Coordinates of C-alpha atoms in Angstrom, one line a residue:
X142 CA 105.0 111.4 -14.0
X143 CA 106.1 114.2 -16.2
X144 CA 104.1 112.7 -19.2
X145 CA 100.8 113.1 -17.4
X146 CA 98.9 116.5 -18.7
X147 CA 96.6 118.5 -16.9
X148 CA 93.1 117.2 -15.9
X149 CA 94.1 113.9 -16.9
X150 CA 92.5 111.8 -13.9
X151 CA 89.3 114.0 -14.2
X152 CA 89.1 113.9 -17.8
X153 CA 89.4 110.0 -17.6
X154 CA 86.5 109.9 -15.0
X155 CA 84.4 112.1 -16.9
X156 CA 84.9 110.5 -20.1
X157 CA 84.3 106.9 -18.4
X158 CA 81.1 108.2 -17.1
X159 CA 79.7 109.9 -20.4
X160 CA 80.0 106.1 -22.0
X161 CA 76.8 105.3 -20.3
X162 CA 74.8 108.6 -20.8
X163 CA 72.4 108.4 -23.5
X164 CA 72.6 110.8 -26.2
X165 CA 70.4 113.7 -26.3
X166 CA 67.4 114.1 -28.7
X167 CA 67.4 116.7 -31.5
X168 CA 64.6 118.3 -29.8
X169 CA 66.9 118.8 -26.3
X170 CA 70.0 119.7 -28.2
X171 CA 67.9 122.5 -29.9
X172 CA 66.9 124.0 -26.4
X173 CA 70.4 123.9 -25.3
X174 CA 70.3 120.3 -23.3
X175 CA 73.7 119.8 -21.6
X176 CA 75.4 116.6 -23.1
X177 CA 76.8 115.9 -19.6
X178 CA 75.4 113.3 -17.5
X179 CA 73.9 113.7 -13.9
X180 CA 77.0 114.1 -12.1
X181 CA 79.5 115.5 -15.4
X182 CA 79.1 119.2 -14.7
X183 CA 81.5 119.1 -11.6
X184 CA 84.0 117.1 -13.4
X185 CA 83.7 118.9 -16.5
X186 CA 84.4 122.4 -14.9
X187 CA 87.2 120.9 -12.7
X188 CA 89.0 119.8 -15.7
X189 CA 88.4 123.2 -17.3
X190 CA 90.1 124.7 -14.3
X191 CA 93.1 122.4 -14.3
X192 CA 93.7 123.0 -17.9
X193 CA 93.7 126.5 -17.5
X194 CA 96.1 126.7 -14.5
X195 CA 98.1 123.8 -16.0
X196 CA 98.9 126.0 -19.3
X197 CA 99.9 129.0 -17.1
X198 CA 102.3 126.7 -15.0
X199 CA 104.1 125.6 -18.2
X200 CA 104.7 129.1 -19.0
X201 CA 107.2 129.1 -15.8
X202 CA 110.8 129.5 -16.4
X203 CA 113.1 126.4 -16.9
X204 CA 114.3 126.5 -13.6
X205 CA 110.8 125.4 -12.4
X206 CA 109.7 121.9 -12.9
X207 CA 105.8 121.2 -13.2
X208 CA 103.8 118.1 -12.5
X209 CA 100.0 117.5 -13.2
X210 CA 97.5 115.2 -12.0
X211 CA 99.5 113.3 -9.8
X212 CA 97.5 110.1 -8.3
X213 CA 97.2 109.5 -4.8
X214 CA 95.7 106.9 -2.3
X215 CA 92.1 106.9 -2.7
X216 CA 89.8 106.1 -5.8
X217 CA 90.0 109.1 -8.4
X218 CA 92.0 111.2 -6.1
X219 CA 95.0 113.2 -7.4
X220 CA 96.9 116.1 -7.1
X221 CA 96.1 119.0 -9.6
X222 CA 99.5 120.5 -9.9
X223 CA 102.7 119.7 -8.1
X224 CA 105.6 122.6 -8.9
X225 CA 109.0 122.6 -7.8
X226 CA 111.3 125.8 -8.4
X227 CA 113.6 128.1 -6.6
X228 CA 110.8 129.6 -4.7
X229 CA 110.0 125.9 -3.2
X230 CA 107.4 123.2 -3.6
X231 CA 103.9 124.0 -4.1
X232 CA 100.7 121.7 -4.5
X233 CA 98.4 123.7 -6.4
X234 CA 94.5 123.1 -6.6
X235 CA 92.5 124.5 -9.3
X236 CA 88.9 125.8 -8.7
X237 CA 87.0 126.8 -11.8
X238 CA 84.6 129.7 -11.2
X239 CA 83.3 130.7 -14.7
X240 CA 80.3 129.4 -16.3
X241 CA 80.5 127.2 -19.5
X242 CA 80.3 130.0 -21.9
X243 CA 83.7 131.5 -20.5
X244 CA 81.6 134.6 -18.3
X245 CA 83.3 135.4 -14.9
X246 CA 81.4 133.6 -12.0
X247 CA 81.0 133.8 -8.3
X248 CA 82.3 136.2 -5.6
X249 CA 84.9 134.7 -3.3
X250 CA 85.4 135.5 -0.1
X251 CA 88.4 134.3 2.3
X252 CA 89.1 134.4 5.9
X253 CA 91.7 132.8 8.2
X254 CA 90.0 129.3 8.2
X255 CA 86.8 129.9 6.0
X256 CA 86.0 130.3 2.5
X257 CA 82.7 131.4 1.0
X258 CA 81.8 131.0 -2.7
X259 CA 78.6 132.9 -3.5
X260 CA 78.0 133.2 0.0
X261 CA 78.3 129.6 0.7
X262 CA 81.2 128.0 2.6
X263 CA 83.3 125.5 0.6
X264 CA 85.8 122.9 2.0
X265 CA 88.8 123.9 -0.4
X266 CA 91.0 125.5 2.2
X267 CA 91.0 122.6 4.3
X268 CA 91.7 120.0 1.5
X269 CA 94.4 122.2 -0.1
X270 CA 96.2 121.9 3.5
X271 CA 95.8 118.1 3.7
X272 CA 97.2 117.7 0.4
X273 CA 100.3 119.6 1.0
X274 CA 101.1 118.2 4.6
X275 CA 100.8 114.8 2.8
X276 CA 103.4 115.6 0.3
X277 CA 105.5 117.5 2.9
X278 CA 105.7 114.1 4.9
X279 CA 106.5 112.3 1.7
X280 CA 109.2 114.4 0.6
X281 CA 110.9 114.8 4.3
X282 CA 111.3 111.0 4.4
X283 CA 114.1 111.5 1.8
X284 CA 115.0 114.9 2.8
X285 CA 114.2 115.8 6.6
X286 CA 115.5 119.5 6.4
X287 CA 113.4 120.4 3.4
X288 CA 111.2 123.3 3.7
X289 CA 107.4 122.3 3.8
X290 CA 105.2 122.5 0.9
X291 CA 103.1 125.4 0.5
X292 CA 99.3 124.7 -0.5
X293 CA 98.1 127.2 -3.2
X294 CA 94.4 127.5 -4.3
X295 CA 94.3 129.1 -7.9
X296 CA 90.8 130.5 -8.8
X297 CA 89.8 130.5 -12.5
X298 CA 87.0 133.3 -13.3
X299 CA 86.2 134.8 -10.0
X300 CA 84.1 137.7 -10.5
X301 CA 85.6 139.5 -7.2
X302 CA 88.0 137.9 -4.7
X303 CA 88.0 139.7 -1.3
X304 CA 90.8 138.6 1.3
X305 CA 89.5 139.6 4.5
X306 CA 91.9 137.7 6.7
X307 CA 95.1 135.6 5.0
X308 CA 94.7 132.0 5.7
X309 CA 97.8 130.6 7.8
X310 CA 98.9 128.1 5.2
X311 CA 97.0 128.4 2.0
X312 CA 98.0 131.1 -0.6
X313 CA 94.5 132.0 -2.2
X314 CA 95.2 133.8 -5.7
X315 CA 93.5 134.5 -8.9
X316 CA 95.0 132.0 -11.5
X317 CA 95.9 135.0 -13.8
X318 CA 98.4 136.4 -11.0
X319 CA 99.9 132.9 -10.3
X320 CA 102.8 133.0 -12.5
X321 CA 104.0 136.3 -11.5
X322 CA 103.6 135.5 -7.9
X323 CA 105.8 132.4 -8.0
X324 CA 108.5 133.8 -10.1
X325 CA 109.0 136.8 -7.7
X326 CA 109.3 134.3 -4.6
X327 CA 112.5 134.5 -2.8
X328 CA 114.7 131.5 -3.6
X329 CA 114.6 128.8 -0.7
X330 CA 116.0 125.8 -2.9
X331 CA 119.2 125.3 -4.7
X332 CA 119.3 123.7 -8.2
X333 CA 120.4 120.4 -6.6
X334 CA 117.7 120.3 -4.4
X335 CA 114.8 121.3 -6.8
X336 CA 116.4 118.4 -9.1
X337 CA 116.3 115.9 -6.2
X338 CA 112.8 116.7 -5.2
X339 CA 111.4 116.6 -8.9
X340 CA 113.3 113.2 -9.3
X341 CA 111.2 111.9 -6.1
X342 CA 107.8 113.3 -7.6
X343 CA 108.5 111.9 -11.1
X344 CA 109.1 108.2 -9.9
X345 CA 105.7 106.1 -10.2
X346 CA 107.0 104.4 -7.3
X347 CA 106.1 107.5 -5.1
X348 CA 102.6 107.3 -5.8
X349 CA 99.8 105.0 -6.0
X350 CA 100.1 102.3 -8.7
X351 CA 98.4 103.3 -12.2
X352 CA 96.1 101.1 -14.0
X353 CA 97.5 99.7 -17.1
X354 CA 94.5 100.6 -19.1
X355 CA 94.9 104.1 -18.2
X356 CA 97.0 104.9 -21.6
X357 CA 94.5 106.7 -23.9
X358 CA 96.2 108.2 -26.7
X359 CA 93.0 110.3 -27.8
X360 CA 91.9 111.2 -24.4
X361 CA 92.5 115.0 -25.0
X362 CA 90.9 114.8 -28.5
X363 CA 87.7 113.1 -27.0
X364 CA 87.4 115.8 -24.2
X365 CA 88.0 118.6 -26.9
X366 CA 84.7 117.2 -28.9
X367 CA 82.6 117.1 -25.6
X368 CA 84.0 120.7 -24.4
X369 CA 82.7 122.1 -27.8
X370 CA 79.3 120.4 -27.3
X371 CA 78.7 121.6 -23.8
X372 CA 80.0 125.3 -24.9
X373 CA 77.6 125.2 -27.7
X374 CA 74.6 124.0 -25.5
X375 CA 75.7 126.8 -23.2
X376 CA 75.2 129.3 -26.0
X377 CA 71.9 127.9 -26.9
X378 CA 70.5 128.5 -23.6
X379 CA 71.8 132.0 -23.4
X380 CA 70.0 132.8 -27.0
X381 CA 66.8 131.5 -25.6
X382 CA 67.3 133.6 -22.4
X383 CA 68.0 136.8 -24.0
X384 CA 67.3 136.6 -27.7
X385 CA 63.7 135.5 -27.8
X386 CA 62.6 132.1 -29.7
X387 CA 63.2 133.3 -33.1
X388 CA 66.8 134.3 -32.6
X389 CA 67.4 131.5 -30.5
X390 CA 65.9 128.7 -33.0
X391 CA 68.0 130.3 -35.5
X392 CA 71.1 130.2 -33.8
X393 CA 70.7 126.8 -32.3
X394 CA 70.2 125.2 -35.9
X395 CA 73.1 127.1 -37.1
X396 CA 75.2 125.9 -34.3
X397 CA 74.1 122.4 -34.7
X398 CA 74.6 122.4 -38.3
X399 CA 78.2 123.6 -37.7
X400 CA 78.7 120.7 -35.4
X401 CA 77.2 118.0 -37.6
X402 CA 79.5 119.5 -40.5
X403 CA 82.5 119.4 -38.0
X404 CA 81.7 115.8 -37.0
X405 CA 81.3 114.7 -40.6
X406 CA 84.5 116.5 -42.0
X407 CA 86.3 114.5 -39.0

């Protein structure tokens, strides 16, 4: 499991779906049409969030061990990140809130049992609790006295985060504060316990079997290309919205030529 990289599961699903998505016409590309399929945007943003949080977690001190995209029962289901260290065991779910061009996104309001994003209720608190409880039960089969797994919801790019009433179980935090919060926690696990839990998590036998066809050496390269196309489309839409037709057409053509030159050079 240590070889799996952030967002691996969702990227696999996204690229598989993109394989059946017809290419955009030059006209659609000029006006900023998204290269993503009908259901591609949620997966794309999910992948961006997991990659951002994963990069932050990889900067933790060496006495912390980090796992990404752990597959669990259910088609396509996974644990975004699982972290084991002196401060405990944490299942960390990523939630991407900024737009495709990187601008900060929605306001988030958090109560004891409710979470609102841009005024709409979302299920992430309950989902995070469920994942943590599942991992707690799994680990305690082998280490009965171990501390419960702490669910964490890391928000990427919120415009404003308001914690009106702290949830009983889930730690909701801006991803930029995640590393600092983890390393400041009071130690609850010894080095031996950290290693024992990590060995359990690292074993493929602990989780659902992975398909043999899953290995794809250029998976991240393909996602990087798609990411560039999505971001450039977002920029073109922004140009049309704020810059007027003349600026938008000039900027769009320049972006398209740059992408084509990059493709030919590769």
